[in-house]
Amino acid sequence: MQKVSARIALSLCLLAVLFGACRRDLRSAQGVVEEFVDQHYVRINLQKAKEYSVGIALEKINDEIRLTSGQVIDATTRKPGVHYRLLEKKEGERRASFLYEGTIRAEDAPEFKRRWLIAARKEADQWRVSNFTEYE
């Protein structure tokens, strides 16, 4: 019985370590930028993306919210499948930029790719997305 309990305890500890390792570090520029990309492009949750934005990025998100007001995006909305990968990063002490390539798959449409250049800056010891641009 003690061996079973020890195995269960060990398994739970390993799961906790693995779960903790999979979480994004929102204290880092890359962690904040990837959370923004997930919210903005993958989940299409502009309100959540707004939480990670300042400056021009915040203005762009507010414009997108205004332009899409009245359009319901919920669990029944057919959202495209979006996957992305990091192509390039430049990190400084207070500024960083990241270039991602996104692959978008929508029902009844051919797959296409976009590139997203995301700039971040550190304000009051917190990283925020300060600008983002999309390219074909």
Coordinates of C-alpha atoms in Angstrom, one line a residue:
M1 CA 0.0 0.0 0.0
Q2 CA 2.9 2.4 0.8
K3 CA 4.4 1.7 -2.7
V4 CA 1.1 2.6 -4.4
S5 CA 0.8 5.8 -2.3
A6 CA 4.4 6.7 -3.1
R7 CA 3.8 6.2 -6.8
I8 CA 0.7 8.3 -6.7
A9 CA 2.6 11.1 -4.9
L10 CA 5.5 10.9 -7.4
S11 CA 3.0 11.0 -10.3
L12 CA 1.3 14.0 -8.9
C13 CA 4.6 15.8 -8.4
L14 CA 5.7 15.1 -11.9
L15 CA 2.4 16.4 -13.3
A16 CA 2.7 19.6 -11.3
V17 CA 6.2 20.1 -12.6
L18 CA 5.1 19.5 -16.2
F19 CA 2.1 21.7 -15.9
G20 CA 4.3 24.5 -14.4
A21 CA 6.8 24.1 -17.2
C22 CA 4.1 24.5 -19.9
R23 CA 2.8 27.8 -18.6
R24 CA 4.0 31.0 -20.3
D25 CA 6.2 33.4 -18.3
L26 CA 4.1 36.6 -18.4
R27 CA 7.1 38.5 -16.8
S28 CA 9.1 38.0 -20.1
A29 CA 8.7 40.0 -23.3
Q30 CA 8.2 36.8 -25.3
G31 CA 5.7 35.4 -22.9
V32 CA 3.5 38.5 -23.0
V33 CA 3.8 38.7 -26.8
E34 CA 2.8 35.1 -27.3
E35 CA -0.2 35.5 -25.0
F36 CA -1.2 38.5 -27.1
V37 CA -0.8 36.5 -30.3
D38 CA -2.9 33.7 -28.8
Q39 CA -5.7 36.1 -27.7
H40 CA -5.7 38.3 -30.8
Y41 CA -5.1 35.8 -33.6
V42 CA -5.9 32.3 -32.3
R43 CA -8.8 32.8 -29.9
I44 CA -10.0 36.1 -31.4
N45 CA -10.6 37.6 -28.0
L46 CA -9.9 41.3 -28.5
Q47 CA -10.9 42.2 -24.9
K48 CA -8.3 39.8 -23.5
A49 CA -5.6 41.0 -26.1
K50 CA -6.3 44.5 -24.9
E51 CA -5.0 43.6 -21.5
Y52 CA -1.5 43.1 -22.9
S53 CA -1.5 46.3 -25.1
V54 CA -0.3 49.9 -24.7
G55 CA 0.2 52.8 -27.1
I56 CA -0.4 52.2 -30.8
A57 CA -1.3 48.5 -30.2
L58 CA -4.0 49.5 -27.7
E59 CA -5.4 52.0 -30.3
K60 CA -5.4 49.3 -33.0
I61 CA -7.2 46.9 -30.7
N62 CA -9.8 49.5 -29.7
D63 CA -10.4 50.2 -33.4
E64 CA -10.9 46.5 -34.1
I65 CA -13.3 46.3 -31.2
R66 CA -15.2 49.2 -32.6
L67 CA -15.3 47.8 -36.1
T68 CA -16.5 44.4 -34.9
S69 CA -19.0 45.6 -32.4
G70 CA -22.4 43.9 -33.0
Q71 CA -20.7 40.9 -34.5
V72 CA -21.1 38.0 -32.0
I73 CA -18.0 35.8 -31.6
D74 CA -18.8 33.0 -29.2
A75 CA -18.5 29.2 -28.9
T76 CA -20.8 28.7 -31.9
T77 CA -18.7 30.9 -34.2
R78 CA -16.7 29.0 -36.7
K79 CA -13.2 30.2 -36.1
P80 CA -10.2 29.5 -38.3
G81 CA -7.5 27.2 -37.0
V82 CA -4.4 29.3 -36.4
H83 CA -0.9 28.0 -35.7
Y84 CA 2.2 30.1 -35.5
R85 CA 6.0 29.8 -35.1
L86 CA 8.6 32.3 -34.1
L87 CA 10.9 33.3 -37.0
E88 CA 13.0 36.0 -35.4
K89 CA 13.4 37.9 -32.1
K90 CA 15.4 40.9 -30.9
E91 CA 15.4 41.6 -27.2
G92 CA 16.8 44.5 -25.3
E93 CA 16.5 45.6 -21.7
R94 CA 13.3 47.6 -22.3
R95 CA 12.3 46.9 -25.9
A96 CA 11.8 43.7 -27.9
S97 CA 10.4 42.7 -31.3
F98 CA 9.3 39.3 -32.5
L99 CA 8.4 38.1 -36.0
Y100 CA 6.0 35.2 -36.3
E101 CA 4.6 33.2 -39.2
G102 CA 1.0 32.3 -38.8
T103 CA -0.7 29.5 -40.8
I104 CA -4.5 30.0 -41.0
R105 CA -6.9 27.2 -42.0
A106 CA -10.6 28.1 -42.4
E107 CA -13.4 25.8 -43.4
D108 CA -14.1 25.9 -47.2
A109 CA -11.0 28.0 -47.9
P110 CA -7.4 27.4 -48.9
E111 CA -4.8 27.6 -46.2
F112 CA -2.8 30.8 -46.1
K113 CA 0.1 32.3 -44.2
R114 CA 0.7 35.7 -42.6
R115 CA 3.6 37.3 -40.8
W116 CA 3.1 39.3 -37.6
L117 CA 5.7 41.7 -36.4
I118 CA 5.0 42.4 -32.7
A119 CA 6.9 45.1 -30.7
A120 CA 6.9 45.1 -27.0
R121 CA 8.2 47.5 -24.3
K122 CA 8.7 47.3 -20.6
E123 CA 6.6 49.8 -18.6
A124 CA 6.7 49.8 -14.8
D125 CA 8.5 46.4 -14.8
Q126 CA 5.7 44.8 -17.0
W127 CA 6.0 43.9 -20.6
R128 CA 3.3 45.1 -22.9
V129 CA 2.7 44.9 -26.7
S130 CA 3.3 48.4 -28.1
N131 CA 2.6 47.8 -31.8
F132 CA 1.8 45.0 -34.2
T133 CA 1.7 44.7 -38.0
E134 CA 0.5 42.0 -40.3
Y135 CA 2.2 41.1 -43.6
E136 CA 1.3 38.7 -46.4

